[in-house]
Amino acid sequence: MDIKFEKREKLKEKPDQTKLGFGKYMTDYMFVMDWDRENEWHDARIVPHGPMLLDPACVALHYAQETFEGMKAYRTKNGKIQLFRPEMNARRMINSNARLCMPAFPEDMFVEAVEELVCVERDWVPSEPETSLYIRPFMFATESSLGVHMANSYKFVIICTPVGAYYAEGVNPVRILVEDELVRAVKGGTGFTKCGGNYAASILGQVKAEEQGCAQVLWLDGVERKYVEEVGTMNIMFKINGEIYTAPIEGTVLPGVTRDSILHILKDWGYKVNETKLSVEDLMKAGHEGTLEEAFGTGTAAVISPVGEFVYKDDKVTVNDFKTGDLTQKLYDYLTGIQWGDEEDRYNWTVEVC
């Protein structure tokens, strides 16, 4: 692409890398590109991060026609900067856009845009342990008109923020409330996409969980309220009797990049992986019988988040004495080792950009 560059007059002061939190500090620049029916994708540019002017009748504000992605750039010990499986984020966004009737942003353009912006913002990629540059590509309808329809214009944007751990607890177990009233997704809906509506609808469940002293919710299927699907905004996996169980990708569960990576690693390590429906009753039974050995969420932001306890109605089970399991820790160390360049990347998942 012919990407124009608009230099910022004064660069921002970098934050303390030991106190980054998550998503608090925005970098100096953002990537922007526009689409309309006549010109399709055009005017690629990297410009100073700042407000965007939107008409009050902007379609995205009324009908939520928008999608997004989440990925990271990592600084290795030798100072190089690399991405992790960016092509998977590009393909997932294409699938999300297709479901919401939005134009596809081509994979090669997506990866190129991310690489170019990260290189411009290389000084923002932190070097402290457990830190990275979180990258948020997103797209939304910009047409100004009321009425539910495919919009005539869209904007693709990428912003970045240096981050530390997503959860303040770090890789430590958390309590999870099993939500048996609200649902996250149903087949035929948008559960497999990354669109804002999915996440807005999940906030009430999170609030309920926090009111009961839990960190997040475990979502059940939207039809029978019986089978476990996701935990919060993450995929979830269980180690039961030495085997791994996780919900299948059937339209209601997000096809996570971290999920896919973990499953590859587990299979290579010799574990039997069951991508199948697991009922909450069977989960709680395994917990009481002591066969539920470990449970952990997987996602780009937190990578892996161990579960120490499940609360379901008037019942609760503790997992591994509320301690991080050996496999959970081993997976976290190995996958982040690949991402930060400390482990050999035998899968060719990392892409060095600058």
Short mmCIF file of C-alpha atoms in Angstrom, two decimals:
data_model
loop_
_atom_site.label_atom_id
_atom_site.label_comp_id
_atom_site.label_asym_id
_atom_site.label_seq_id
_atom_site.Cartn_x
_atom_site.Cartn_y
_atom_site.Cartn_z
CA MET A 1 0.00 0.00 0.00
CA ASP A 2 0.95 3.61 -0.46
CA ILE A 3 0.70 4.70 3.18
CA LYS A 4 0.93 8.42 3.82
CA PHE A 5 2.55 9.60 7.05
CA GLU A 6 1.58 12.72 9.00
CA LYS A 7 4.19 13.58 11.62
CA ARG A 8 3.10 14.62 15.07
CA GLU A 9 4.40 18.00 16.22
CA LYS A 10 5.26 16.78 19.71
CA LEU A 11 5.56 13.16 20.84
CA LYS A 12 3.90 12.02 24.05
CA GLU A 13 5.86 11.24 27.20
CA LYS A 14 6.22 7.48 27.67
CA PRO A 15 4.59 6.03 30.82
CA ASP A 16 6.39 4.08 33.56
CA GLN A 17 6.67 0.52 32.18
CA THR A 18 6.22 -0.97 35.64
CA LYS A 19 2.81 0.71 36.08
CA LEU A 20 1.18 0.30 32.67
CA GLY A 21 -2.04 -1.46 33.62
CA PHE A 22 -4.09 -2.34 30.55
CA GLY A 23 -5.34 0.04 27.89
CA LYS A 24 -4.65 3.26 29.78
CA TYR A 25 -2.06 4.93 27.55
CA MET A 26 -2.46 5.48 23.82
CA THR A 27 0.57 5.78 21.54
CA ASP A 28 1.43 8.71 19.28
CA TYR A 29 -0.07 7.46 16.02
CA MET A 30 -2.91 5.46 14.47
CA PHE A 31 -3.50 3.86 11.09
CA VAL A 32 -6.63 4.93 9.18
CA MET A 33 -8.10 3.82 5.85
CA ASP A 34 -11.49 4.45 4.25
CA TRP A 35 -13.92 2.43 2.15
CA ASP A 36 -16.87 3.47 0.03
CA ARG A 37 -18.74 1.73 -2.78
CA GLU A 38 -17.17 3.84 -5.51
CA ASN A 39 -13.51 3.74 -4.45
CA GLU A 40 -13.46 0.69 -2.15
CA TRP A 41 -10.36 0.76 0.14
CA HIS A 42 -8.35 3.97 -0.30
CA ASP A 43 -6.37 6.74 1.43
CA ALA A 44 -4.17 4.63 3.75
CA ARG A 45 -2.47 6.87 6.29
CA ILE A 46 -0.68 6.92 9.62
CA VAL A 47 -1.69 10.05 11.51
CA PRO A 48 -1.43 11.40 15.07
CA HIS A 49 -3.69 9.54 17.49
CA GLY A 50 -6.65 11.76 18.25
CA PRO A 51 -10.41 12.28 18.07
CA MET A 52 -12.35 11.45 14.91
CA LEU A 53 -15.24 13.59 13.73
CA LEU A 54 -18.50 11.62 13.44
CA ASP A 55 -21.97 12.73 12.43
CA PRO A 56 -24.62 12.06 15.14
CA ALA A 57 -26.43 9.92 12.56
CA CYS A 58 -23.38 7.70 12.00
CA VAL A 59 -24.69 4.17 11.38
CA ALA A 60 -22.25 2.53 13.82
CA LEU A 61 -23.61 4.60 16.71
CA HIS A 62 -27.18 3.45 16.12
CA TYR A 63 -26.96 -0.08 14.73
CA ALA A 64 -23.57 -1.27 16.04
CA GLN A 65 -22.15 -2.22 12.66
CA GLU A 66 -18.57 -2.54 13.84
CA THR A 67 -15.93 -5.20 14.45
CA PHE A 68 -12.52 -5.31 16.10
CA GLU A 69 -9.46 -7.45 16.78
CA GLY A 70 -6.91 -7.76 19.55
CA MET A 71 -3.24 -8.69 19.12
CA LYS A 72 0.18 -7.82 20.52
CA ALA A 73 3.71 -6.84 19.55
CA TYR A 74 6.56 -8.14 21.75
CA ARG A 75 10.08 -6.89 22.31
CA THR A 76 12.61 -9.72 22.52
CA LYS A 77 15.71 -9.66 24.72
CA ASN A 78 17.85 -8.69 21.73
CA GLY A 79 15.63 -5.67 21.08
CA LYS A 80 13.78 -7.04 18.06
CA ILE A 81 10.01 -6.56 17.80
CA GLN A 82 7.72 -9.36 16.67
CA LEU A 83 4.05 -10.14 16.16
CA PHE A 84 2.26 -13.40 16.93
CA ARG A 85 0.19 -15.05 14.18
CA PRO A 86 -1.17 -11.76 12.74
CA GLU A 87 -2.66 -13.54 9.74
CA MET A 88 -5.14 -15.31 12.04
CA ASN A 89 -6.44 -11.99 13.32
CA ALA A 90 -6.81 -10.80 9.74
CA ARG A 91 -8.80 -13.88 8.73
CA ARG A 92 -11.00 -13.72 11.80
CA MET A 93 -11.84 -10.08 11.08
CA ILE A 94 -12.80 -11.01 7.53
CA ASN A 95 -15.20 -13.61 8.94
CA SER A 96 -16.58 -11.16 11.51
CA ASN A 97 -17.15 -8.56 8.79
CA ALA A 98 -18.93 -11.05 6.56
CA ARG A 99 -21.43 -11.84 9.37
CA LEU A 100 -22.11 -8.13 9.96
CA CYS A 101 -22.36 -7.41 6.22
CA MET A 102 -19.24 -5.24 6.18
CA PRO A 103 -16.52 -5.14 3.49
CA ALA A 104 -13.54 -7.45 3.96
CA PHE A 105 -10.21 -5.85 4.76
CA PRO A 106 -7.75 -8.07 2.82
CA GLU A 107 -5.34 -10.20 4.84
CA ASP A 108 -2.18 -8.86 3.20
CA MET A 109 -3.28 -5.25 3.73
CA PHE A 110 -4.21 -5.97 7.35
CA VAL A 111 -0.79 -7.45 8.15
CA GLU A 112 1.04 -4.70 6.28
CA ALA A 113 -0.90 -1.97 8.11
CA VAL A 114 -0.13 -3.54 11.50
CA GLU A 115 3.55 -3.97 10.68
CA GLU A 116 3.93 -0.40 9.42
CA LEU A 117 2.23 1.12 12.45
CA VAL A 118 4.22 -1.01 14.90
CA CYS A 119 7.47 0.01 13.23
CA VAL A 120 6.52 3.68 13.51
CA GLU A 121 5.66 3.11 17.18
CA ARG A 122 8.65 0.85 17.94
CA ASP A 123 9.71 3.05 20.89
CA TRP A 124 6.35 2.35 22.52
CA VAL A 125 6.91 -1.42 22.65
CA PRO A 126 7.88 -1.95 26.32
CA SER A 127 10.76 -4.12 27.46
CA GLU A 128 9.82 -4.90 31.08
CA PRO A 129 8.87 -8.53 31.86
CA GLU A 130 5.21 -9.41 31.11
CA THR A 131 4.69 -6.23 29.04
CA SER A 132 3.79 -5.79 25.38
CA LEU A 133 2.21 -3.41 22.90
CA TYR A 134 -1.49 -4.21 22.57
CA ILE A 135 -2.80 -3.56 19.05
CA ARG A 136 -6.47 -2.84 18.39
CA PRO A 137 -7.59 -2.92 14.74
CA PHE A 138 -11.26 -2.03 14.33
CA MET A 139 -13.75 -1.12 11.64
CA PHE A 140 -17.04 0.71 11.75
CA ALA A 141 -19.74 2.10 9.47
CA THR A 142 -19.42 5.86 8.91
CA GLU A 143 -22.43 6.57 6.69
CA SER A 144 -24.75 9.19 8.16
CA SER A 145 -28.32 7.97 7.81
CA LEU A 146 -30.97 6.26 9.91
CA GLY A 147 -32.35 2.91 8.82
CA VAL A 148 -30.99 -0.60 9.22
CA HIS A 149 -29.00 -1.50 6.12
CA MET A 150 -25.47 -2.19 4.89
CA ALA A 151 -23.72 1.15 5.06
CA ASN A 152 -22.16 2.86 2.05
CA SER A 153 -18.96 3.87 3.84
CA TYR A 154 -16.61 2.44 6.48
CA LYS A 155 -13.40 3.31 8.28
CA PHE A 156 -10.64 0.86 9.29
CA VAL A 157 -8.45 2.06 12.16
CA ILE A 158 -5.60 0.64 14.25
CA ILE A 159 -4.64 2.08 17.62
CA CYS A 160 -2.00 0.84 20.08
CA THR A 161 -1.42 0.89 23.83
CA PRO A 162 1.51 -0.42 25.91
CA VAL A 163 0.21 -2.88 28.50
CA GLY A 164 1.13 -4.97 31.48
CA ALA A 165 -0.93 -7.86 32.85
CA TYR A 166 -4.63 -7.80 31.93
CA TYR A 167 -5.70 -9.10 35.34
CA ALA A 168 -4.18 -7.54 38.45
CA GLU A 169 -3.98 -11.06 39.91
CA GLY A 170 -1.57 -12.10 37.13
CA VAL A 171 -1.31 -15.86 36.58
CA ASN A 172 -3.20 -16.61 39.77
CA PRO A 173 -6.48 -18.50 40.16
CA VAL A 174 -9.79 -16.62 40.26
CA ARG A 175 -13.36 -17.45 41.32
CA ILE A 176 -15.85 -17.90 38.50
CA LEU A 177 -19.65 -17.63 38.67
CA VAL A 178 -21.56 -20.01 36.38
CA GLU A 179 -24.22 -17.85 34.72
CA ASP A 180 -27.41 -19.87 34.14
CA GLU A 181 -29.83 -17.03 33.32
CA LEU A 182 -28.15 -14.67 30.87
CA VAL A 183 -26.58 -16.05 27.68
CA ARG A 184 -23.67 -14.90 25.57
CA ALA A 185 -24.51 -16.34 22.15
CA VAL A 186 -26.74 -18.70 20.17
CA LYS A 187 -26.17 -20.55 16.91
CA GLY A 188 -26.92 -18.34 13.95
CA GLY A 189 -25.98 -15.25 15.91
CA THR A 190 -22.72 -13.33 16.21
CA GLY A 191 -21.00 -15.40 18.92
CA PHE A 192 -18.10 -16.36 16.66
CA THR A 193 -17.39 -12.74 15.70
CA LYS A 194 -15.53 -9.98 17.52
CA CYS A 195 -18.17 -7.28 17.54
CA GLY A 196 -18.87 -4.79 20.28
CA GLY A 197 -22.45 -5.93 20.83
CA ASN A 198 -21.25 -9.30 22.12
CA TYR A 199 -19.12 -7.62 24.76
CA ALA A 200 -21.68 -5.00 25.77
CA ALA A 201 -24.21 -7.77 26.41
CA SER A 202 -21.70 -9.58 28.64
CA ILE A 203 -21.16 -6.72 31.08
CA LEU A 204 -24.29 -7.45 33.16
CA GLY A 205 -23.05 -10.99 33.80
CA GLN A 206 -19.69 -9.63 34.88
CA VAL A 207 -21.38 -7.19 37.26
CA LYS A 208 -23.42 -10.04 38.78
CA ALA A 209 -20.24 -12.07 39.22
CA GLU A 210 -18.40 -9.25 40.96
CA GLU A 211 -21.34 -8.72 43.32
CA GLN A 212 -20.88 -12.33 44.42
CA GLY A 213 -17.14 -12.03 44.89
CA CYS A 214 -16.21 -13.63 41.56
CA ALA A 215 -13.84 -12.29 38.92
CA GLN A 216 -15.82 -13.42 35.87
CA VAL A 217 -18.68 -15.56 34.58
CA LEU A 218 -18.74 -18.95 32.90
CA TRP A 219 -21.23 -18.76 30.05
CA LEU A 220 -23.51 -21.70 29.24
CA ASP A 221 -25.08 -22.44 25.85
CA GLY A 222 -28.00 -20.24 24.87
CA VAL A 223 -30.52 -23.03 24.21
CA GLU A 224 -30.43 -25.47 27.11
CA ARG A 225 -28.32 -23.46 29.62
CA LYS A 226 -26.46 -26.73 30.05
CA TYR A 227 -23.11 -26.82 28.25
CA VAL A 228 -20.10 -24.66 29.17
CA GLU A 229 -18.85 -22.34 26.43
CA GLU A 230 -16.66 -19.37 27.39
CA VAL A 231 -15.42 -17.67 30.54
CA GLY A 232 -15.82 -13.90 30.46
CA THR A 233 -14.31 -12.86 27.14
CA MET A 234 -11.99 -15.88 26.96
CA ASN A 235 -12.12 -19.43 25.69
CA ILE A 236 -11.89 -21.98 28.52
CA MET A 237 -10.25 -25.39 28.90
CA PHE A 238 -10.49 -28.12 31.52
CA LYS A 239 -8.10 -30.91 32.45
CA ILE A 240 -10.23 -33.86 33.63
CA ASN A 241 -8.67 -37.23 34.31
CA GLY A 242 -5.60 -36.21 32.36
CA GLU A 243 -7.54 -35.19 29.22
CA ILE A 244 -8.31 -31.71 27.91
CA TYR A 245 -11.87 -30.55 27.27
CA THR A 246 -12.95 -27.36 25.53
CA ALA A 247 -16.09 -26.18 23.76
CA PRO A 248 -16.22 -26.85 19.99
CA ILE A 249 -16.20 -24.05 17.41
CA GLU A 250 -19.78 -24.25 16.15
CA GLY A 251 -20.80 -20.63 15.74
CA THR A 252 -21.25 -19.61 19.38
CA VAL A 253 -17.63 -19.66 20.57
CA LEU A 254 -14.96 -17.24 19.41
CA PRO A 255 -12.19 -19.02 17.44
CA GLY A 256 -9.40 -17.65 19.62
CA VAL A 257 -5.84 -17.35 18.35
CA THR A 258 -4.53 -18.29 21.80
CA ARG A 259 -7.03 -21.19 21.96
CA ASP A 260 -5.79 -22.56 18.65
CA SER A 261 -2.16 -22.17 19.70
CA ILE A 262 -2.70 -23.92 23.04
CA LEU A 263 -4.48 -26.84 21.37
CA HIS A 264 -1.57 -27.28 18.93
CA ILE A 265 0.89 -27.34 21.82
CA LEU A 266 -1.19 -29.73 23.93
CA LYS A 267 -1.51 -32.23 21.09
CA ASP A 268 2.22 -32.05 20.46
CA TRP A 269 2.78 -32.74 24.16
CA GLY A 270 0.72 -35.90 23.87
CA TYR A 271 -2.50 -34.81 25.55
CA LYS A 272 -5.84 -36.07 24.31
CA VAL A 273 -7.87 -33.02 23.38
CA ASN A 274 -11.66 -33.24 23.33
CA GLU A 275 -13.36 -30.38 21.48
CA THR A 276 -16.80 -31.38 22.65
CA LYS A 277 -19.79 -30.25 24.67
CA LEU A 278 -19.25 -30.52 28.42
CA SER A 279 -22.26 -30.06 30.69
CA VAL A 280 -21.98 -27.91 33.79
CA GLU A 281 -23.33 -30.86 35.79
CA ASP A 282 -20.46 -33.06 34.59
CA LEU A 283 -18.01 -30.25 35.33
CA MET A 284 -19.24 -29.84 38.90
CA LYS A 285 -19.34 -33.62 39.38
CA ALA A 286 -15.71 -33.88 38.24
CA GLY A 287 -14.86 -31.13 40.70
CA HIS A 288 -16.46 -32.93 43.62
CA GLU A 289 -14.91 -36.26 42.65
CA GLY A 290 -11.45 -34.74 42.34
CA THR A 291 -11.03 -35.55 38.65
CA LEU A 292 -11.19 -31.87 37.63
CA GLU A 293 -7.47 -31.26 37.85
CA GLU A 294 -7.10 -27.83 36.23
CA ALA A 295 -9.17 -25.17 34.47
CA PHE A 296 -7.97 -22.06 32.67
CA GLY A 297 -9.17 -19.35 30.30
CA THR A 298 -7.19 -18.48 27.17
CA GLY A 299 -7.07 -15.20 25.26
CA THR A 300 -4.74 -12.60 23.77
CA ALA A 301 -5.06 -10.07 26.60
CA ALA A 302 -4.36 -12.34 29.57
CA VAL A 303 -2.86 -15.30 27.62
CA ILE A 304 -3.86 -17.83 30.31
CA SER A 305 -5.94 -17.23 33.42
CA PRO A 306 -6.29 -20.16 35.86
CA VAL A 307 -9.60 -20.86 37.61
CA GLY A 308 -9.52 -21.70 41.31
CA GLU A 309 -13.23 -22.11 42.01
CA PHE A 310 -16.57 -22.47 40.22
CA VAL A 311 -19.76 -21.22 41.86
CA TYR A 312 -22.97 -22.71 40.42
CA LYS A 313 -26.30 -21.97 42.09
CA ASP A 314 -25.88 -23.18 45.69
CA ASP A 315 -22.89 -25.36 44.86
CA LYS A 316 -19.19 -24.66 44.48
CA VAL A 317 -16.05 -26.64 43.67
CA THR A 318 -12.42 -25.74 44.23
CA VAL A 319 -9.89 -26.57 41.52
CA ASN A 320 -6.40 -27.80 42.47
CA ASP A 321 -6.66 -26.38 46.00
CA PHE A 322 -7.05 -22.91 44.46
CA LYS A 323 -3.50 -23.08 43.10
CA THR A 324 -2.20 -22.60 39.56
CA GLY A 325 -1.85 -26.06 38.03
CA ASP A 326 1.44 -27.40 36.71
CA LEU A 327 0.11 -27.72 33.15
CA THR A 328 -1.43 -24.24 33.25
CA GLN A 329 1.87 -22.70 34.32
CA LYS A 330 3.85 -24.77 31.82
CA LEU A 331 1.58 -23.68 28.96
CA TYR A 332 1.80 -20.03 30.00
CA ASP A 333 5.59 -20.14 30.26
CA TYR A 334 6.01 -21.92 26.94
CA LEU A 335 3.58 -19.84 24.88
CA THR A 336 4.78 -16.50 26.26
CA GLY A 337 8.32 -17.78 25.77
CA ILE A 338 7.57 -18.10 22.05
CA GLN A 339 5.89 -14.69 21.94
CA TRP A 340 8.79 -12.90 23.67
CA GLY A 341 11.41 -14.86 21.74
CA ASP A 342 12.74 -16.86 24.70
CA GLU A 343 11.60 -20.22 23.29
CA GLU A 344 12.29 -21.70 19.87
CA ASP A 345 9.37 -20.97 17.55
CA ARG A 346 9.00 -24.42 15.99
CA TYR A 347 5.56 -23.47 14.61
CA ASN A 348 6.69 -20.35 12.69
CA TRP A 349 4.07 -18.31 14.51
CA THR A 350 6.12 -15.18 15.14
CA VAL A 351 6.77 -12.45 12.57
CA GLU A 352 9.71 -10.10 13.09
CA VAL A 353 8.76 -6.60 11.95
CA CYS A 354 11.61 -4.30 13.04
#
